Short mmCIF file of C-alpha atoms in Angstrom, two decimals:
data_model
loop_
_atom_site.label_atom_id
_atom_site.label_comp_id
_atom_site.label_asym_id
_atom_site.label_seq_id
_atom_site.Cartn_x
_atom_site.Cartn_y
_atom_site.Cartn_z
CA UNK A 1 21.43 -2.12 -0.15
CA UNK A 2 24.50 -3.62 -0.47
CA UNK A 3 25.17 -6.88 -1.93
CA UNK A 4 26.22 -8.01 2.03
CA UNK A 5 22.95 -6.75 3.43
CA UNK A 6 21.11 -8.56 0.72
CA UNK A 7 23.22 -11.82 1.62
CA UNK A 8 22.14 -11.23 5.40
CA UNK A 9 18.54 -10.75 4.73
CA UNK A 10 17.79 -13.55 2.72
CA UNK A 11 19.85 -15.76 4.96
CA UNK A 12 17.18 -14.63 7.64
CA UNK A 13 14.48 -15.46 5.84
CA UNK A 14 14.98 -18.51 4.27
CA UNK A 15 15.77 -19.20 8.44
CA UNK A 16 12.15 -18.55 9.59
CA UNK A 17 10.79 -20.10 6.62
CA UNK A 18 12.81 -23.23 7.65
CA UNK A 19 11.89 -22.80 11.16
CA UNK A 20 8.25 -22.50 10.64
CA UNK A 21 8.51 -25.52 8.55
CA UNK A 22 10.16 -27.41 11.04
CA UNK A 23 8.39 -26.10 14.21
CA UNK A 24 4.63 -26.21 12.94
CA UNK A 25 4.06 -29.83 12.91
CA UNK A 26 5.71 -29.99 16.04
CA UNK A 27 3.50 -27.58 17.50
CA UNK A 28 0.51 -29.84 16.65
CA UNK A 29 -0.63 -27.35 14.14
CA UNK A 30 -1.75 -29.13 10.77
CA UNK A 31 -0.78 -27.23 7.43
CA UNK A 32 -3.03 -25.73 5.83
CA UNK A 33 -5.80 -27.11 3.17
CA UNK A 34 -7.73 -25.93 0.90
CA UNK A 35 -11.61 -27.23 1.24
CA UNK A 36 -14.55 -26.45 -0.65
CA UNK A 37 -17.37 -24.61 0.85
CA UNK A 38 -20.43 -26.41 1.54
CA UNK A 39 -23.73 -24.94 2.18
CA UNK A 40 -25.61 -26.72 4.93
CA UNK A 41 -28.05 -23.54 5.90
CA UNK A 42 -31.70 -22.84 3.62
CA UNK A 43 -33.86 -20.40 3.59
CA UNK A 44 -37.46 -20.14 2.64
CA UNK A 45 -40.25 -17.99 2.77
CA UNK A 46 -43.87 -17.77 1.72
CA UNK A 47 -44.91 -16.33 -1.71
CA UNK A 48 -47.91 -15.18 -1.89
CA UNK A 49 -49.68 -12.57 -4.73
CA UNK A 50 -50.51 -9.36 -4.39
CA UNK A 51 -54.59 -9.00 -4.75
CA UNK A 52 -56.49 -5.52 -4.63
CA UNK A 53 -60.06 -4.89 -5.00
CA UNK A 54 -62.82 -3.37 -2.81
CA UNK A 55 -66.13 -4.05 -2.22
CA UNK A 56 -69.33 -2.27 -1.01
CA UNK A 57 -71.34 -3.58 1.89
CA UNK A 58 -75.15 -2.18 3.45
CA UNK A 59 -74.32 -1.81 7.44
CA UNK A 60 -77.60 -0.77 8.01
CA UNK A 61 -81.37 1.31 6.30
CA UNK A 62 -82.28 0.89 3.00
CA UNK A 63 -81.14 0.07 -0.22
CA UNK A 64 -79.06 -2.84 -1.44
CA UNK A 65 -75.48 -3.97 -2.90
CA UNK A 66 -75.32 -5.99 -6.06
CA UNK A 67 -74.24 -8.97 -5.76
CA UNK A 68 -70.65 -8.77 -6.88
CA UNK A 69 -70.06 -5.86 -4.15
CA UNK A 70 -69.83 -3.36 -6.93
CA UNK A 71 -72.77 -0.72 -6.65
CA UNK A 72 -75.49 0.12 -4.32
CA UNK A 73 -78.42 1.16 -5.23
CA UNK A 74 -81.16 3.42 -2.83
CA UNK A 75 -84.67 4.18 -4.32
CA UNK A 76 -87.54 6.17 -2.89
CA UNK A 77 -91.22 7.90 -4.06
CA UNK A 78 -91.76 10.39 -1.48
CA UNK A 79 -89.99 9.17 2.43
CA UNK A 80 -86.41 10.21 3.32
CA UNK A 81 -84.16 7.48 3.76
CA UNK A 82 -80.57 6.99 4.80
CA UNK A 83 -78.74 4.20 3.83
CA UNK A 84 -75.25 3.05 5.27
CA UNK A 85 -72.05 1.31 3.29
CA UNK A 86 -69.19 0.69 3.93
CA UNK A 87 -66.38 0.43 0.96
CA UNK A 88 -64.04 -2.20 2.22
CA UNK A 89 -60.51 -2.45 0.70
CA UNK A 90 -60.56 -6.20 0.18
CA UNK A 91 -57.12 -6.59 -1.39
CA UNK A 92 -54.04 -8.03 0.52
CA UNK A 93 -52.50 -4.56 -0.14
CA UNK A 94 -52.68 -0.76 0.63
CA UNK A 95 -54.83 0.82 -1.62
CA UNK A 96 -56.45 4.08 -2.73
CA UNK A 97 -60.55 3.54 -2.61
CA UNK A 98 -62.86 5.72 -4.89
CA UNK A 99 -66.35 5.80 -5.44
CA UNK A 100 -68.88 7.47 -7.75
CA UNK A 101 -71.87 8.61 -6.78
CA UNK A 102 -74.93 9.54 -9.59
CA UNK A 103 -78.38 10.42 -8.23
CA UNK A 104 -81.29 10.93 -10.49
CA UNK A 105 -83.85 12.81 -8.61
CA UNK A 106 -87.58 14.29 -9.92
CA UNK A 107 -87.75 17.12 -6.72
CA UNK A 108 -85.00 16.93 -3.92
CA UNK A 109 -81.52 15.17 -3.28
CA UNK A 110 -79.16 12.80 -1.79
CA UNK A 111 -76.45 14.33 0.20
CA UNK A 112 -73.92 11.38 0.42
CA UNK A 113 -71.47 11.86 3.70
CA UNK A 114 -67.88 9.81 4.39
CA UNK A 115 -67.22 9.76 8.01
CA UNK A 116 -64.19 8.65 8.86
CA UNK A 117 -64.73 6.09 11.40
CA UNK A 118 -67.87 3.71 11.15
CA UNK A 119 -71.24 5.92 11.66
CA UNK A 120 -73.62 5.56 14.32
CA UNK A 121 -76.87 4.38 12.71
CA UNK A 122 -78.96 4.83 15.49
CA UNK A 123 -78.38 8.31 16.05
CA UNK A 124 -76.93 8.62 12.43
CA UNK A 125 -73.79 10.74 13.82
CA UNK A 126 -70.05 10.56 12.88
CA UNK A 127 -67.91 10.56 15.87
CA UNK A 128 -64.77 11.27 13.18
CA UNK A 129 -64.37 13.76 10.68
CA UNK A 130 -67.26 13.48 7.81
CA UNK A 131 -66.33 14.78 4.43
CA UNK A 132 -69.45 15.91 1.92
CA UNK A 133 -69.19 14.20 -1.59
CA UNK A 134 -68.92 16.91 -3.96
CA UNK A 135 -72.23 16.60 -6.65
CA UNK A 136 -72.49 18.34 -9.28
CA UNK A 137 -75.81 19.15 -10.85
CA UNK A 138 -76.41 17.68 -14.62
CA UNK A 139 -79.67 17.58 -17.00
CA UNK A 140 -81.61 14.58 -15.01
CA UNK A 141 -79.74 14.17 -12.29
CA UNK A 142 -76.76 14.81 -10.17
CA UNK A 143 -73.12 12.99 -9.71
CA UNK A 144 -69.73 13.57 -8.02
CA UNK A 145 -66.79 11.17 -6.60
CA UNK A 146 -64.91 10.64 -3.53
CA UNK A 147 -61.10 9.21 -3.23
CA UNK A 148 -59.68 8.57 0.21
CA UNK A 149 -57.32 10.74 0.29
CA UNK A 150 -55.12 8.47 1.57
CA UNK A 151 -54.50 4.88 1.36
CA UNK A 152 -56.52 2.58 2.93
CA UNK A 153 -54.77 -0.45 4.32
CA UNK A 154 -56.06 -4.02 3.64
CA UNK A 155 -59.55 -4.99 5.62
CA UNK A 156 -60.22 -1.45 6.38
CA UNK A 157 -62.76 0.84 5.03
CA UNK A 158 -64.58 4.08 3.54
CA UNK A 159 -67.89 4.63 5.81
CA UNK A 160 -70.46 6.23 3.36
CA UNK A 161 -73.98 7.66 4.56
CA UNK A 162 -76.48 8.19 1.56
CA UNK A 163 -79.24 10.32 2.42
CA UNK A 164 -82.00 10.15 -0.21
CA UNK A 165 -85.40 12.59 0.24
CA UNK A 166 -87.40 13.54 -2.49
CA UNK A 167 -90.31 12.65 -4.71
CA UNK A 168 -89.68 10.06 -6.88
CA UNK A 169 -85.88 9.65 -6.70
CA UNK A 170 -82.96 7.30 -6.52
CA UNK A 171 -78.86 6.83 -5.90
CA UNK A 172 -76.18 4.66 -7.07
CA UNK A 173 -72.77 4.39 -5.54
CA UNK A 174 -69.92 2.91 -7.61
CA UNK A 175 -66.96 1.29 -6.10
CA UNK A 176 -63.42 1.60 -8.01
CA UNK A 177 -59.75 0.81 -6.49
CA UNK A 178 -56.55 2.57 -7.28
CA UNK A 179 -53.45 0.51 -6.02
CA UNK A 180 -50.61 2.92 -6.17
CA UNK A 181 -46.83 1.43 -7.39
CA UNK A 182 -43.70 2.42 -6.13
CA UNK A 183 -41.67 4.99 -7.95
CA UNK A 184 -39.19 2.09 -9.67
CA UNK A 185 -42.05 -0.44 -10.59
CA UNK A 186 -41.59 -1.41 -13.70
CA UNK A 187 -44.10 -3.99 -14.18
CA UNK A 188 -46.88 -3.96 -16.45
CA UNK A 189 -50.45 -4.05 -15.73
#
């Protein structure tokens, strides 16, 4: 640029400049302020804690649940008996359910069934799919687990059907609950 052109061009400017100077507050426009920012919205939400925990409860035939939800217990001398529980997930959160079974039996056995949907305990059927709880055979007696294979979401539950037969015999389910964490949980516990 020459020195001419620069001459011309900051003429021009320092024009609008002027101009806009002169022409805003005529316009009605008010120059412009700085102001602070002030919050006026809040937000809340609930907190609540996690829980997890499960418990066992007798839907129907014999046998009974401790009183902290945490076994059931079916006994017989010589009958066949069937007892239905359910394993409830009684946490506020999704959670894996497991239970042990261990059935000491003289002559005979306990074939312990998970249906999943609730069973029919008149006709003792399982309109879902039933899964047989794996027992293995030890000196004494016999024991195996079950795990949902999937997790269970709160207020829902494991349907178990015990059936016990046998001379002088007896079966005790254990309840146990698995709460799976998220891949980037870092928390203790």
């Amino acid at each position: 640029m020459t020195p001419s052109r620069r001459r011309r061009w900051r003429r021009r400017a320092a024009a609008v400049v002027v101009a806009g100077g002169l022409l805003g507050p005529l316009a009605g426009t008010a120059p412009a302020q700085a102001a602070p920012w002030q919050g006026s919205a809040t937000a809340t939400a609930p907190v609540s804690t996690a829980r997890w925990g499960s418990g066992l409860t007798l839907v129907a035939g014999a046998g009974s649940v401790a009183a902290d939800r945490t076994s059931y217990s079916l006994s017989t001398t010589v009958a066949t008996q069937a007892g239905y529980v359910d394993l409830a997930n009684t946490g506020t959160v999704p959670a894996t359910l497991s239970l042990d079974v261990a059935i000491g039996a003289v002559v005979g056995g306990a074939p312990a069934t998970v249906c999943s949907v609730a069973w029919d305990t008149t006709a003792d059927t399982c309109a879902g799919t039933t899964t047989t709880v794996t027992l293995t055979a030890l000196v004494g007696r016999t024991a195996g687990s079950y795990t949902s294979p999937g997790l269970v979401a709160a207020g829902d539950a494991v349907h178990l059907r015990v059936k016990l037969g046998g001379v002088v015999s007896g079966v005790t389910v254990t309840a146990t609950t698995v709460v799976p964490r998220p891949a980037a949980d870092r928390t203790l516990g």
